[in-house]
Amino acid sequence: MMNYIWAGLILISIVVGTLTGRIDAITNAAIQGAGTAVTTAITLLGIMSLWSGLMNIVQQSGLIKFFATLLQPLTKLIFPKIPQKSPAMNAIVMNMSANLLGMSNAATPLGLLAMNELAKISNRRLGVASDDMAMFVVINTASIQLIPATIIAIRQAAGSANPYQVIIPIWICSLSALIVGVCAAKFFQNMGRNLWKS
Amino acid sequence: MEILNVISIYIVPFMIFIIIAHGIIRRVDVFSSFQKGAKNGLETVVQILPALLAIFVGISMFRASGTLDIIANFMSPILNFLHLPAEVLPLALMRPISGSASVAIVSDLINTHGADSIIGRISSVMMGSTETTFYTLAVYFSSIGVHDSRWTVKAALLADLTGILASTWIVNFFSA
């Protein structure tokens, strides 16, 4: 997909630029863009490493388990059919905690583990997502991050007066997205069940 | 609003304190553990640099050509209706598809308009509150051989749409 988007961006730019007489501006923009990519990466290096380092401590000290217990009431509500102490539930809770802490290195393997466990306990047809799998993936695409480190790094690099100012709006915003995602998933689940009955 | 600003200033040092203190209590070698993690962070950035470079070049050319202005003009009635500034449209469209492309677009927006401008803050909130939906979907489902994801895409995109619209409204609300 990115293949066509990227090619489209460049080809369209050159065609439109030729038509609007901005072809020299486009050449400059291409060179400048490459330079900005490198400066952006350099500013990201520092803060990304800082958070990755801290998150590695979280993983080793077991602090992630504390967040997992905090999340349990929520997961009980979202996945009522999965037993609390099951390996599937454990993987789900750990994945959600890792996402919350912005530990993407840990969140993905835990998420894949959870999918694997969900596959074991579901009686779905092969190759078709179960209700719980679909719900779990929706939650992962709308996850809340306590410290959105990447965007803070970008803001800091651009000389923001208060790079952290956006944290609370981000919490509110991702929480609304999560609620809508979960409600939509529950809605589609029930709709599917009613269709089966009729 | 004042209290929210205070919270947002204290949350980061507070988190760092808890993490280090808890590590020390649990007898973790925090110094070497930190370095191991930091190395991972370095590698992540190096890994995304080629993608970042490709997208930055593409987006810069696209912006310089004036195509974005043409599209924005064309779509302005819908954008006005949703209270969405035209400048953040590429971010909203790219966010579910590619993480590194969104990083590139959001940096470009923040560098151009300023981090604390309305557009800078809207794009920050949009970036921080949404995920690379299609990537997550592909990785999670393909790992267990699911090819029929049923309603997952619909529900996930509804969540993304909520995040995108809410980011504009919330930033406007906070700056009102």
mmCIF file of N, CA and C in Angstrom, chain B residues 52-148:
data_model
loop_
_atom_site.group_PDB
_atom_site.id
_atom_site.type_symbol
_atom_site.label_atom_id
_atom_site.label_comp_id
_atom_site.label_asym_id
_atom_site.label_seq_id
_atom_site.Cartn_x
_atom_site.Cartn_y
_atom_site.Cartn_z
ATOM 1 N N LEU B 52 11.539 7.169 7.147
ATOM 2 C CA LEU B 52 11.345 8.582 7.472
ATOM 3 C C LEU B 52 11.852 9.452 6.327
ATOM 4 N N LEU B 53 13.025 9.087 5.814
ATOM 5 C CA LEU B 53 13.641 9.856 4.741
ATOM 6 C C LEU B 53 12.775 9.822 3.479
ATOM 7 N N ALA B 54 12.322 8.624 3.120
ATOM 8 C CA ALA B 54 11.484 8.486 1.924
ATOM 9 C C ALA B 54 10.227 9.345 2.038
ATOM 10 N N ILE B 55 9.566 9.253 3.195
ATOM 11 C CA ILE B 55 8.300 9.966 3.361
ATOM 12 C C ILE B 55 8.522 11.480 3.423
ATOM 13 N N PHE B 56 9.585 11.900 4.127
ATOM 14 C CA PHE B 56 9.869 13.338 4.210
ATOM 15 C C PHE B 56 10.057 13.932 2.821
ATOM 16 N N VAL B 57 10.802 13.217 1.979
ATOM 17 C CA VAL B 57 11.023 13.696 0.611
ATOM 18 C C VAL B 57 9.677 13.793 -0.123
ATOM 19 N N GLY B 58 8.877 12.706 -0.036
ATOM 20 C CA GLY B 58 7.583 12.688 -0.724
ATOM 21 C C GLY B 58 6.663 13.802 -0.260
ATOM 22 N N ILE B 59 6.555 13.962 1.078
ATOM 23 C CA ILE B 59 5.633 14.964 1.631
ATOM 24 C C ILE B 59 6.098 16.382 1.289
ATOM 25 N N SER B 60 7.409 16.625 1.390
ATOM 26 C CA SER B 60 7.915 17.973 1.085
ATOM 27 C C SER B 60 7.623 18.345 -0.358
ATOM 28 N N MET B 61 7.853 17.380 -1.271
ATOM 29 C CA MET B 61 7.583 17.647 -2.692
ATOM 30 C C MET B 61 6.096 17.904 -2.913
ATOM 31 N N PHE B 62 5.273 17.085 -2.248
ATOM 32 C CA PHE B 62 3.828 17.194 -2.391
ATOM 33 C C PHE B 62 3.354 18.575 -1.937
ATOM 34 N N ARG B 63 3.907 19.031 -0.816
ATOM 35 C CA ARG B 63 3.513 20.338 -0.283
ATOM 36 C C ARG B 63 3.987 21.466 -1.199
ATOM 37 N N ALA B 64 5.236 21.359 -1.664
ATOM 38 C CA ALA B 64 5.798 22.413 -2.510
ATOM 39 C C ALA B 64 5.062 22.526 -3.844
ATOM 40 N N SER B 65 4.513 21.400 -4.325
ATOM 41 C CA SER B 65 3.847 21.416 -5.636
ATOM 42 C C SER B 65 2.497 22.129 -5.591
ATOM 43 N N GLY B 66 1.961 22.334 -4.386
ATOM 44 C CA GLY B 66 0.667 22.999 -4.263
ATOM 45 C C GLY B 66 -0.510 22.041 -4.382
ATOM 46 N N THR B 67 -0.230 20.737 -4.537
ATOM 47 C CA THR B 67 -1.320 19.763 -4.661
ATOM 48 C C THR B 67 -2.190 19.752 -3.414
ATOM 49 N N LEU B 68 -1.520 19.866 -2.267
ATOM 50 C CA LEU B 68 -2.242 19.828 -0.998
ATOM 51 C C LEU B 68 -3.264 20.959 -0.918
ATOM 52 N N ASP B 69 -2.860 22.155 -1.391
ATOM 53 C CA ASP B 69 -3.773 23.306 -1.372
ATOM 54 C C ASP B 69 -4.986 23.041 -2.250
ATOM 55 N N ILE B 70 -4.726 22.394 -3.411
ATOM 56 C CA ILE B 70 -5.827 22.112 -4.329
ATOM 57 C C ILE B 70 -6.828 21.154 -3.685
ATOM 58 N N ILE B 71 -6.292 20.073 -3.076
ATOM 59 C CA ILE B 71 -7.163 19.096 -2.418
ATOM 60 C C ILE B 71 -7.915 19.746 -1.261
ATOM 61 N N ALA B 72 -7.195 20.555 -0.482
ATOM 62 C CA ALA B 72 -7.806 21.199 0.679
ATOM 63 C C ALA B 72 -8.942 22.132 0.254
ATOM 64 N N ASN B 73 -8.711 22.866 -0.840
ATOM 65 C CA ASN B 73 -9.757 23.734 -1.369
ATOM 66 C C ASN B 73 -10.997 22.950 -1.748
ATOM 67 N N PHE B 74 -10.723 21.824 -2.398
ATOM 68 C CA PHE B 74 -11.771 20.960 -2.894
ATOM 69 C C PHE B 74 -12.600 20.392 -1.748
ATOM 70 N N MET B 75 -11.912 20.077 -0.643
ATOM 71 C CA MET B 75 -12.589 19.403 0.461
ATOM 72 C C MET B 75 -13.039 20.347 1.568
ATOM 73 N N SER B 76 -12.803 21.653 1.375
ATOM 74 C CA SER B 76 -13.027 22.581 2.478
ATOM 75 C C SER B 76 -14.448 22.564 3.065
ATOM 76 N N PRO B 77 -15.513 22.327 2.260
ATOM 77 C CA PRO B 77 -16.840 22.288 2.905
ATOM 78 C C PRO B 77 -16.952 21.190 3.968
ATOM 79 N N ILE B 78 -16.424 19.991 3.648
ATOM 80 C CA ILE B 78 -16.477 18.882 4.615
ATOM 81 C C ILE B 78 -15.602 19.196 5.820
ATOM 82 N N LEU B 79 -14.393 19.704 5.542
ATOM 83 C CA LEU B 79 -13.452 19.998 6.623
ATOM 84 C C LEU B 79 -14.011 21.059 7.558
ATOM 85 N N ASN B 80 -14.631 22.095 6.967
ATOM 86 C CA ASN B 80 -15.230 23.142 7.788
ATOM 87 C C ASN B 80 -16.323 22.581 8.672
ATOM 88 N N PHE B 81 -17.120 21.682 8.084
ATOM 89 C CA PHE B 81 -18.218 21.079 8.824
ATOM 90 C C PHE B 81 -17.695 20.308 10.042
ATOM 91 N N LEU B 82 -16.551 19.651 9.882
ATOM 92 C CA LEU B 82 -15.976 18.844 10.966
ATOM 93 C C LEU B 82 -15.039 19.664 11.866
ATOM 94 N N HIS B 83 -14.870 20.959 11.552
ATOM 95 C CA HIS B 83 -13.945 21.845 12.276
ATOM 96 C C HIS B 83 -12.516 21.345 12.196
ATOM 97 N N LEU B 84 -12.161 20.676 11.098
ATOM 98 C CA LEU B 84 -10.825 20.113 10.935
ATOM 99 C C LEU B 84 -10.003 21.048 10.041
ATOM 100 N N PRO B 85 -8.853 21.579 10.525
ATOM 101 C CA PRO B 85 -8.035 22.419 9.644
ATOM 102 C C PRO B 85 -7.492 21.588 8.482
ATOM 103 N N ALA B 86 -7.467 22.168 7.294
ATOM 104 C CA ALA B 86 -7.043 21.429 6.096
ATOM 105 C C ALA B 86 -5.617 20.913 6.231
ATOM 106 N N GLU B 87 -4.779 21.647 6.989
ATOM 107 C CA GLU B 87 -3.367 21.262 7.099
ATOM 108 C C GLU B 87 -3.176 19.877 7.706
ATOM 109 N N VAL B 88 -4.105 19.465 8.601
ATOM 110 C CA VAL B 88 -3.901 18.183 9.282
ATOM 111 C C VAL B 88 -4.502 17.014 8.503
ATOM 112 N N LEU B 89 -5.136 17.302 7.378
ATOM 113 C CA LEU B 89 -5.774 16.244 6.587
ATOM 114 C C LEU B 89 -4.807 15.111 6.189
ATOM 115 N N PRO B 90 -3.589 15.440 5.661
ATOM 116 C CA PRO B 90 -2.683 14.336 5.300
ATOM 117 C C PRO B 90 -2.351 13.440 6.497
ATOM 118 N N LEU B 91 -2.213 14.055 7.680
ATOM 119 C CA LEU B 91 -1.915 13.257 8.877
ATOM 120 C C LEU B 91 -3.072 12.310 9.186
ATOM 121 N N ALA B 92 -4.301 12.851 9.124
ATOM 122 C CA ALA B 92 -5.478 12.032 9.421
ATOM 123 C C ALA B 92 -5.584 10.858 8.460
ATOM 124 N N LEU B 93 -5.243 11.100 7.188
ATOM 125 C CA LEU B 93 -5.348 10.031 6.195
ATOM 126 C C LEU B 93 -4.233 8.995 6.340
ATOM 127 N N MET B 94 -3.046 9.467 6.731
ATOM 128 C CA MET B 94 -1.892 8.566 6.760
ATOM 129 C C MET B 94 -1.761 7.819 8.085
ATOM 130 N N ARG B 95 -2.320 8.379 9.159
ATOM 131 C CA ARG B 95 -2.101 7.812 10.498
ATOM 132 C C ARG B 95 -2.417 6.322 10.603
ATOM 133 N N PRO B 96 -3.567 5.837 10.078
ATOM 134 C CA PRO B 96 -3.857 4.407 10.239
ATOM 135 C C PRO B 96 -2.969 3.512 9.379
ATOM 136 N N ILE B 97 -2.292 4.095 8.365
ATOM 137 C CA ILE B 97 -1.586 3.269 7.392
ATOM 138 C C ILE B 97 -0.119 3.078 7.744
ATOM 139 N N SER B 98 0.555 4.162 8.103
ATOM 140 C CA SER B 98 1.996 4.046 8.341
ATOM 141 C C SER B 98 2.455 4.899 9.513
ATOM 142 N N GLY B 99 3.150 4.277 10.451
ATOM 143 C CA GLY B 99 3.651 4.971 11.637
ATOM 144 C C GLY B 99 4.765 5.938 11.297
ATOM 145 N N SER B 100 5.736 5.494 10.499
ATOM 146 C CA SER B 100 6.873 6.378 10.207
ATOM 147 C C SER B 100 6.437 7.535 9.313
ATOM 148 N N ALA B 101 5.482 7.277 8.412
ATOM 149 C CA ALA B 101 4.971 8.367 7.582
ATOM 150 C C ALA B 101 4.274 9.412 8.451
ATOM 151 N N SER B 102 3.533 8.961 9.477
ATOM 152 C CA SER B 102 2.856 9.928 10.349
ATOM 153 C C SER B 102 3.858 10.740 11.148
ATOM 154 N N VAL B 103 4.940 10.090 11.598
ATOM 155 C CA VAL B 103 5.985 10.832 12.307
ATOM 156 C C VAL B 103 6.530 11.930 11.397
ATOM 157 N N ALA B 104 6.769 11.574 10.135
ATOM 158 C CA ALA B 104 7.294 12.546 9.181
ATOM 159 C C ALA B 104 6.318 13.707 8.981
ATOM 160 N N ILE B 105 5.029 13.390 8.803
ATOM 161 C CA ILE B 105 4.044 14.445 8.544
ATOM 162 C C ILE B 105 3.886 15.349 9.760
ATOM 163 N N VAL B 106 3.818 14.737 10.943
ATOM 164 C CA VAL B 106 3.598 15.540 12.139
ATOM 165 C C VAL B 106 4.814 16.429 12.418
ATOM 166 N N SER B 107 6.035 15.931 12.172
ATOM 167 C CA SER B 107 7.219 16.780 12.366
ATOM 168 C C SER B 107 7.198 17.938 11.394
ATOM 169 N N ASP B 108 6.797 17.646 10.172
ATOM 170 C CA ASP B 108 6.720 18.679 9.151
ATOM 171 C C ASP B 108 5.719 19.759 9.558
ATOM 172 N N LEU B 109 4.539 19.331 10.056
ATOM 173 C CA LEU B 109 3.509 20.289 10.485
ATOM 174 C C LEU B 109 4.022 21.143 11.641
ATOM 175 N N ILE B 110 4.672 20.480 12.621
ATOM 176 C CA ILE B 110 5.131 21.197 13.808
ATOM 177 C C ILE B 110 6.265 22.155 13.454
ATOM 178 N N ASN B 111 7.172 21.721 12.564
ATOM 179 C CA ASN B 111 8.256 22.615 12.149
ATOM 180 C C ASN B 111 7.724 23.815 11.375
ATOM 181 N N THR B 112 6.668 23.601 10.574
ATOM 182 C CA THR B 112 6.149 24.687 9.742
ATOM 183 C C THR B 112 5.306 25.670 10.543
ATOM 184 N N HIS B 113 4.395 25.122 11.384
ATOM 185 C CA HIS B 113 3.419 25.992 12.047
ATOM 186 C C HIS B 113 3.777 26.318 13.493
ATOM 187 N N GLY B 114 4.777 25.616 14.065
ATOM 188 C CA GLY B 114 5.118 25.827 15.464
ATOM 189 C C GLY B 114 4.405 24.826 16.356
ATOM 190 N N ALA B 115 5.139 24.301 17.349
ATOM 191 C CA ALA B 115 4.599 23.235 18.204
ATOM 192 C C ALA B 115 3.402 23.714 19.009
ATOM 193 N N ASP B 116 3.393 25.009 19.398
ATOM 194 C CA ASP B 116 2.337 25.490 20.280
ATOM 195 C C ASP B 116 1.205 26.200 19.533
ATOM 196 N N SER B 117 1.283 26.198 18.200
ATOM 197 C CA SER B 117 0.165 26.748 17.436
ATOM 198 C C SER B 117 -1.003 25.772 17.498
ATOM 199 N N ILE B 118 -2.191 26.221 17.070
ATOM 200 C CA ILE B 118 -3.368 25.349 17.082
ATOM 201 C C ILE B 118 -3.100 24.100 16.237
ATOM 202 N N ILE B 119 -2.553 24.314 15.043
ATOM 203 C CA ILE B 119 -2.299 23.173 14.160
ATOM 204 C C ILE B 119 -1.241 22.247 14.765
ATOM 205 N N GLY B 120 -0.219 22.839 15.368
ATOM 206 C CA GLY B 120 0.808 22.030 16.026
ATOM 207 C C GLY B 120 0.226 21.175 17.132
ATOM 208 N N ARG B 121 -0.698 21.761 17.904
ATOM 209 C CA ARG B 121 -1.259 20.993 19.026
ATOM 210 C C ARG B 121 -2.259 19.951 18.539
ATOM 211 N N ILE B 122 -3.088 20.312 17.548
ATOM 212 C CA ILE B 122 -4.042 19.333 17.020
ATOM 213 C C ILE B 122 -3.297 18.129 16.455
ATOM 214 N N SER B 123 -2.242 18.394 15.669
ATOM 215 C CA SER B 123 -1.532 17.260 15.071
ATOM 216 C C SER B 123 -0.818 16.446 16.147
ATOM 217 N N SER B 124 -0.322 17.113 17.210
ATOM 218 C CA SER B 124 0.301 16.372 18.311
ATOM 219 C C SER B 124 -0.690 15.418 18.953
ATOM 220 N N VAL B 125 -1.888 15.948 19.256
ATOM 221 C CA VAL B 125 -2.888 15.126 19.943
ATOM 222 C C VAL B 125 -3.356 13.992 19.028
ATOM 223 N N MET B 126 -3.543 14.301 17.752
ATOM 224 C CA MET B 126 -3.971 13.283 16.795
ATOM 225 C C MET B 126 -2.938 12.161 16.712
ATOM 226 N N MET B 127 -1.672 12.571 16.639
ATOM 227 C CA MET B 127 -0.582 11.589 16.542
ATOM 228 C C MET B 127 -0.526 10.729 17.794
ATOM 229 N N GLY B 128 -0.658 11.349 18.959
ATOM 230 C CA GLY B 128 -0.494 10.623 20.219
ATOM 231 C C GLY B 128 -1.668 9.744 20.590
ATOM 232 N N SER B 129 -2.836 10.013 20.019
ATOM 233 C CA SER B 129 -4.021 9.294 20.491
ATOM 234 C C SER B 129 -4.512 8.241 19.513
ATOM 235 N N THR B 130 -3.851 8.087 18.369
ATOM 236 C CA THR B 130 -4.284 7.058 17.422
ATOM 237 C C THR B 130 -3.123 6.116 17.117
ATOM 238 N N GLU B 131 -3.441 5.006 16.480
ATOM 239 C CA GLU B 131 -2.437 3.965 16.247
ATOM 240 C C GLU B 131 -2.341 3.645 14.764
ATOM 241 N N THR B 132 -1.286 2.898 14.407
ATOM 242 C CA THR B 132 -1.144 2.435 13.029
ATOM 243 C C THR B 132 -2.050 1.219 12.820
ATOM 244 N N THR B 133 -3.351 1.484 12.642
ATOM 245 C CA THR B 133 -4.375 0.446 12.657
ATOM 246 C C THR B 133 -4.108 -0.704 11.690
ATOM 247 N N PHE B 134 -3.815 -0.401 10.441
ATOM 248 C CA PHE B 134 -3.693 -1.468 9.450
ATOM 249 C C PHE B 134 -2.480 -2.349 9.694
ATOM 250 N N TYR B 135 -1.416 -1.738 10.202
ATOM 251 C CA TYR B 135 -0.224 -2.510 10.536
ATOM 252 C C TYR B 135 -0.532 -3.499 11.662
ATOM 253 N N THR B 136 -1.155 -2.993 12.727
ATOM 254 C CA THR B 136 -1.510 -3.852 13.856
ATOM 255 C C THR B 136 -2.420 -4.993 13.405
ATOM 256 N N LEU B 137 -3.433 -4.652 12.627
ATOM 257 C CA LEU B 137 -4.363 -5.655 12.115
ATOM 258 C C LEU B 137 -3.636 -6.745 11.349
ATOM 259 N N ALA B 138 -2.763 -6.316 10.437
ATOM 260 C CA ALA B 138 -2.060 -7.282 9.589
ATOM 261 C C ALA B 138 -1.178 -8.195 10.425
ATOM 262 N N VAL B 139 -0.392 -7.591 11.340
ATOM 263 C CA VAL B 139 0.544 -8.390 12.127
ATOM 264 C C VAL B 139 -0.204 -9.384 13.022
ATOM 265 N N TYR B 140 -1.236 -8.909 13.727
ATOM 266 C CA TYR B 140 -1.911 -9.762 14.709
ATOM 267 C C TYR B 140 -2.676 -10.894 14.032
ATOM 268 N N PHE B 141 -3.405 -10.576 12.982
ATOM 269 C CA PHE B 141 -4.231 -11.621 12.368
ATOM 270 C C PHE B 141 -3.385 -12.607 11.563
ATOM 271 N N SER B 142 -2.365 -12.100 10.861
ATOM 272 C CA SER B 142 -1.589 -13.035 10.038
ATOM 273 C C SER B 142 -0.787 -13.987 10.916
ATOM 274 N N SER B 143 -0.480 -13.552 12.168
ATOM 275 C CA SER B 143 0.323 -14.419 13.033
ATOM 276 C C SER B 143 -0.393 -15.721 13.363
ATOM 277 N N ILE B 144 -1.747 -15.726 13.352
ATOM 278 C CA ILE B 144 -2.455 -16.967 13.654
ATOM 279 C C ILE B 144 -3.269 -17.429 12.448
ATOM 280 N N GLY B 145 -2.916 -16.915 11.269
ATOM 281 C CA GLY B 145 -3.535 -17.404 10.043
ATOM 282 C C GLY B 145 -4.995 -17.042 9.868
ATOM 283 N N VAL B 146 -5.412 -15.878 10.431
ATOM 284 C CA VAL B 146 -6.782 -15.428 10.216
ATOM 285 C C VAL B 146 -6.839 -14.588 8.944
ATOM 286 N N HIS B 147 -7.697 -14.962 8.005
ATOM 287 C CA HIS B 147 -7.837 -14.132 6.807
ATOM 288 C C HIS B 147 -9.178 -13.410 6.777
ATOM 289 N N ASP B 148 -10.134 -13.879 7.584
ATOM 290 C CA ASP B 148 -11.422 -13.181 7.662
ATOM 291 C C ASP B 148 -11.512 -12.510 9.025
#
